[in-house]
Amino acid sequence: MSNKAGHQARKRFGQNFLHDPGVIERIVRSINPRPDDAIVEIGPGLGALTEEILAVNPRLQVVELDRDLIPVLRTKFFNYPEFRIHEADALKFDFSQLVADRPLRIIGNLPYNISTPLIFHLLGQAGVVQDMHFMLQKEVVQRLAAVPGDNNYGRLGIMAQYFCKVQPLFEVGPGAFRPAPKVDSAIVRLVPHATLPHPAKDLSILQSVVRTAFNARRKTLRKALGGLVSVAQLQSLGIDDGLRPENLALADYVAIADLLADDKSTAKPANEVSDD
């Protein structure tokens, strides 16, 4: 497909263009686009998925960083006057500016090299999102959906589940792309919670606790969180300080963060999700 369109996939953009019609059809069925949805596609590439969505929703908007692809997309979809292309880096893009009368439905075959920071960026804008459907590296989807005790359980899954219901949908083999990646992929659905199941008093403190814990994920909580909370504080919450970070549920991390938030000297207001 890349040869037909005269555009070679670029490694620096992490491009792997989807071309398998069966996979594309299955993705579209999973998204179930409606004509009046506010759909935004990240990284449309050569427009394989774009084409199918536009057939249902002619007001589709896309965010594309590769300026060489912009004329390809404009030419291919010239007969859709309401189709809008935003030439921008999705990692820095303010998706809230696209919101009009309804929340956004965000979709995309995300470049593997930026998928994790991009998801953190989007979680910070979850308030304007109805749902998200992404093609990701299979391992990333496993991390998003992991539960306490899983090897894949960590900061990404905890923060994703803080904001969203995570639903892995199906796996996609390398052959569905050109060029074929060296990893398996998977489709995931993220649906922001209407009401957060475990709201933290201070989001920045929760992020700090989770980040600190998983920077030392092989150590016990006593050591991993030693600089933040005492053994006595953990025990006051009914948390065994001999456990490892991967053993605690989201609610446990929120409880630790809320305990720290009650200490005004450590509370720092923040409203966005950090990926560092």
Coordinates of C-alpha atoms in Angstrom, one line a residue:
M1 CA 0.0 0.0 0.0
S2 CA 2.8 2.4 0.8
N3 CA 4.3 1.8 -2.7
K4 CA 1.0 2.5 -4.4
A5 CA 0.6 5.8 -2.6
G6 CA 4.2 6.7 -3.2
H7 CA 5.0 7.1 0.4
Q8 CA 7.4 4.9 2.3
A9 CA 6.8 4.3 6.0
R10 CA 9.1 6.4 8.1
K11 CA 10.9 4.8 11.0
R12 CA 11.3 8.0 13.0
F13 CA 7.5 8.4 13.0
G14 CA 7.1 4.7 14.0
Q15 CA 4.9 4.2 10.9
N16 CA 3.4 0.8 10.1
F17 CA 0.5 1.2 7.8
L18 CA -2.5 -1.0 8.3
H19 CA -3.6 -2.7 5.1
D20 CA -5.6 -5.9 5.9
P21 CA -9.2 -5.4 4.9
G22 CA -10.5 -8.0 7.4
V23 CA -8.7 -6.4 10.3
I24 CA -9.9 -2.9 9.3
E25 CA -13.5 -4.1 9.1
R26 CA -13.2 -5.7 12.5
I27 CA -11.8 -2.4 14.0
V28 CA -14.6 -0.4 12.4
R29 CA -17.2 -2.8 13.9
S30 CA -15.6 -2.4 17.3
I31 CA -15.7 1.4 17.1
N32 CA -19.3 1.3 15.7
P33 CA -19.1 4.9 14.3
R34 CA -22.3 7.0 14.0
P35 CA -22.9 9.8 11.6
D36 CA -23.1 12.4 14.3
D37 CA -20.2 11.2 16.5
A38 CA -17.3 13.6 17.1
I39 CA -14.5 11.2 15.9
V40 CA -10.9 12.1 15.9
E41 CA -8.2 9.8 14.4
I42 CA -4.6 10.1 15.5
G43 CA -2.0 9.2 12.8
P44 CA -4.3 8.3 9.9
G45 CA -1.2 7.3 7.8
L46 CA -2.4 6.5 4.3
G47 CA -6.1 6.6 5.3
A48 CA -7.0 2.9 5.4
L49 CA -9.1 3.2 8.5
T50 CA -10.0 6.8 7.7
E51 CA -11.7 5.8 4.5
E52 CA -14.0 3.4 6.3
I53 CA -14.9 5.9 9.0
L54 CA -15.5 8.7 6.6
A55 CA -18.0 6.6 4.7
V56 CA -20.1 6.7 7.9
N57 CA -19.0 10.0 9.4
P58 CA -18.0 12.6 6.9
R59 CA -17.0 15.1 9.6
L60 CA -14.1 13.0 10.8
Q61 CA -11.1 15.0 12.0
V62 CA -7.5 13.7 12.0
V63 CA -4.2 14.6 13.7
E64 CA -1.2 13.9 11.5
L65 CA 2.5 14.8 12.1
D66 CA 4.0 13.7 8.9
R67 CA 3.6 16.7 6.5
D68 CA 4.3 14.5 3.5
L69 CA 1.1 12.5 4.2
I70 CA -1.1 15.6 4.3
P71 CA -1.4 16.1 0.5
V72 CA -1.9 12.3 0.1
L73 CA -4.9 12.5 2.5
R74 CA -6.3 15.7 1.0
T75 CA -6.2 14.2 -2.5
K76 CA -7.6 10.8 -1.4
F77 CA -10.5 12.4 0.5
F78 CA -11.1 15.6 -1.6
N79 CA -14.8 14.7 -1.9
Y80 CA -15.4 15.0 1.8
P81 CA -15.6 18.8 2.3
E82 CA -16.1 18.5 6.1
F83 CA -13.0 16.3 6.6
R84 CA -10.5 18.2 8.6
I85 CA -6.7 17.6 9.0
H86 CA -4.8 19.0 11.9
E87 CA -1.0 19.0 11.1
A88 CA 0.3 18.6 14.6
D89 CA 2.1 16.4 17.1
A90 CA -0.5 14.4 19.0
L91 CA 1.8 14.4 22.1
K92 CA 1.3 18.2 22.3
F93 CA -2.1 18.6 20.8
D94 CA -4.9 20.0 22.9
F95 CA -7.8 17.7 22.0
S96 CA -10.3 19.8 24.0
Q97 CA -10.2 22.4 21.3
L98 CA -12.0 20.0 19.0
V99 CA -15.0 19.6 21.4
A100 CA -18.2 21.3 20.2
D101 CA -21.5 19.8 21.3
R102 CA -20.5 16.3 22.2
P103 CA -17.5 14.4 23.7
L104 CA -14.8 13.0 21.5
R105 CA -14.4 9.5 20.2
I106 CA -10.6 9.1 19.6
I107 CA -9.2 6.3 17.5
G108 CA -5.9 5.4 16.0
N109 CA -3.1 3.0 15.1
L110 CA -0.6 4.5 17.5
P111 CA 3.1 4.5 16.7
Y112 CA 4.7 2.1 19.2
N113 CA 7.5 4.5 20.0
I114 CA 5.2 7.1 21.5
S115 CA 2.2 5.1 22.6
T116 CA 2.8 5.2 26.3
P117 CA 3.4 9.0 26.7
L118 CA 0.6 9.6 24.2
I119 CA -1.9 7.6 26.4
F120 CA -0.8 9.5 29.5
H121 CA -1.4 12.8 27.5
L122 CA -4.9 11.6 26.5
L123 CA -5.7 10.5 30.0
G124 CA -5.1 14.0 31.1
Q125 CA -7.9 15.1 28.7
A126 CA -10.3 12.2 29.6
G127 CA -13.0 14.7 30.7
V128 CA -13.8 15.6 27.1
V129 CA -13.6 12.0 25.8
Q130 CA -16.5 9.5 25.3
D131 CA -14.2 6.6 24.4
M132 CA -10.9 5.7 22.7
H133 CA -10.1 2.7 20.4
F134 CA -6.4 2.1 19.8
M135 CA -4.2 -0.3 18.0
L136 CA -1.2 -0.8 20.2
Q137 CA 1.7 -3.1 20.8
K138 CA 0.2 -6.2 22.4
E139 CA 2.4 -5.8 25.5
V140 CA 1.1 -2.2 26.0
V141 CA -2.5 -3.5 26.0
Q142 CA -1.5 -6.1 28.5
R143 CA 0.0 -3.4 30.7
L144 CA -3.1 -1.3 30.4
A145 CA -5.4 -4.1 31.5
A146 CA -3.2 -5.8 34.1
V147 CA -4.4 -6.5 37.6
P148 CA -2.4 -6.6 40.9
G149 CA 0.0 -9.5 40.8
D150 CA 0.5 -9.6 37.1
N151 CA 4.0 -9.2 35.7
N152 CA 2.6 -6.4 33.4
Y153 CA 1.0 -4.5 36.3
G154 CA 2.5 -1.1 36.8
R155 CA 2.1 2.7 36.5
L156 CA 0.5 2.7 33.1
G157 CA -2.3 0.3 34.0
I158 CA -3.0 1.9 37.4
M159 CA -3.3 5.4 35.9
A160 CA -5.3 4.2 32.9
Q161 CA -7.7 2.3 35.2
Y162 CA -7.9 5.4 37.5
F163 CA -9.5 7.3 34.6
C164 CA -11.0 4.6 32.4
K165 CA -12.5 1.2 32.0
V166 CA -10.0 -0.8 30.0
Q167 CA -11.3 -3.5 27.5
P168 CA -8.8 -5.5 25.4
L169 CA -10.7 -6.4 22.2
F170 CA -8.6 -8.6 19.9
E171 CA -5.1 -9.3 18.7
V172 CA -3.6 -8.4 15.3
G173 CA -0.6 -10.2 13.7
P174 CA 2.3 -8.4 12.0
G175 CA 1.1 -9.4 8.6
A176 CA -1.7 -6.8 8.8
F177 CA 0.8 -4.0 8.4
R178 CA 3.3 -2.7 5.9
P179 CA 6.1 -2.8 6.8
A180 CA 5.3 -5.7 9.2
P181 CA 6.4 -4.8 12.8
K182 CA 8.4 -7.3 14.8
V183 CA 5.8 -7.4 17.5
D184 CA 2.1 -8.5 17.8
S185 CA -0.5 -5.8 18.1
A186 CA -3.9 -5.6 19.8
I187 CA -6.9 -3.4 19.9
V188 CA -8.0 -1.8 23.1
R189 CA -11.1 0.2 24.1
L190 CA -10.7 2.8 26.9
V191 CA -13.9 4.3 28.3
P192 CA -13.5 7.2 30.8
H193 CA -15.4 6.6 34.0
A194 CA -18.5 8.8 34.4
T195 CA -17.6 8.9 38.0
L196 CA -14.1 8.0 39.2
P197 CA -14.3 4.7 41.2
H198 CA -11.4 5.8 43.5
P199 CA -11.0 9.6 43.3
A200 CA -7.8 10.9 44.8
K201 CA -7.7 14.1 46.9
D202 CA -4.7 15.2 44.9
L203 CA -3.9 13.7 41.6
S204 CA -0.2 14.8 41.6
I205 CA 0.4 13.1 44.9
L206 CA -1.2 9.9 43.6
Q207 CA 1.1 10.0 40.5
S208 CA 4.1 10.6 42.7
V209 CA 3.3 7.6 44.9
V210 CA 2.7 5.3 42.0
R211 CA 5.8 6.5 40.1
T212 CA 8.0 6.2 43.2
A213 CA 6.7 2.7 44.0
F214 CA 7.3 1.3 40.5
N215 CA 10.7 2.9 40.2
A216 CA 11.6 0.2 42.7
R217 CA 9.0 -2.5 41.8
R218 CA 11.2 -5.4 43.0
K219 CA 11.6 -4.0 46.5
T220 CA 9.1 -4.2 49.3
L221 CA 6.8 -1.2 50.0
R222 CA 8.8 -0.5 53.1
K223 CA 11.8 0.3 50.9
A224 CA 10.1 1.4 47.7
L225 CA 8.0 4.1 49.5
G226 CA 10.4 4.7 52.3
G227 CA 11.0 8.3 51.3
L228 CA 7.2 9.0 51.2
V229 CA 5.5 7.1 53.9
S230 CA 6.4 5.3 57.1
V231 CA 5.8 1.7 58.0
A232 CA 3.4 2.9 60.7
Q233 CA 1.4 5.0 58.1
L234 CA 1.1 2.0 55.8
Q235 CA 0.0 -0.2 58.7
S236 CA -2.6 2.4 59.7
L237 CA -4.1 1.8 56.3
G238 CA -4.1 -1.9 56.7
I239 CA -1.3 -2.3 54.1
D240 CA 1.4 -4.9 54.6
D241 CA 4.7 -3.1 54.2
G242 CA 6.3 -6.4 53.2
L243 CA 4.3 -6.5 49.9
R244 CA 5.8 -5.4 46.6
P245 CA 4.3 -2.5 44.6
E246 CA 2.7 -4.9 42.1
N247 CA 0.6 -6.4 44.9
L248 CA -1.4 -3.2 45.7
A249 CA -4.6 -2.3 44.0
L250 CA -5.5 1.2 42.7
A251 CA -7.6 1.8 45.8
D252 CA -4.6 1.1 48.0
Y253 CA -2.5 3.6 46.1
V254 CA -5.3 6.2 46.4
A255 CA -5.4 5.6 50.1
I256 CA -1.7 6.2 50.5
A257 CA -1.9 9.3 48.4
D258 CA -4.9 10.6 50.4
L259 CA -3.0 10.1 53.6
L260 CA -0.2 12.2 52.3
A261 CA -2.6 14.8 50.9
D262 CA -4.0 15.3 54.4
D263 CA -0.5 16.6 55.3
K264 CA -0.8 20.0 53.8
S265 CA 3.0 20.4 53.6
T266 CA 3.2 17.7 50.9
A267 CA 0.1 18.6 48.9
K268 CA 0.8 20.1 45.5
P269 CA -2.2 20.9 43.3
A270 CA -2.1 19.6 39.7
N271 CA -4.7 18.8 37.1
E272 CA -2.9 16.9 34.4
V273 CA -1.5 13.4 34.0
S274 CA 2.3 13.3 33.9
D275 CA 4.2 10.6 32.0
D276 CA 7.6 11.2 33.5

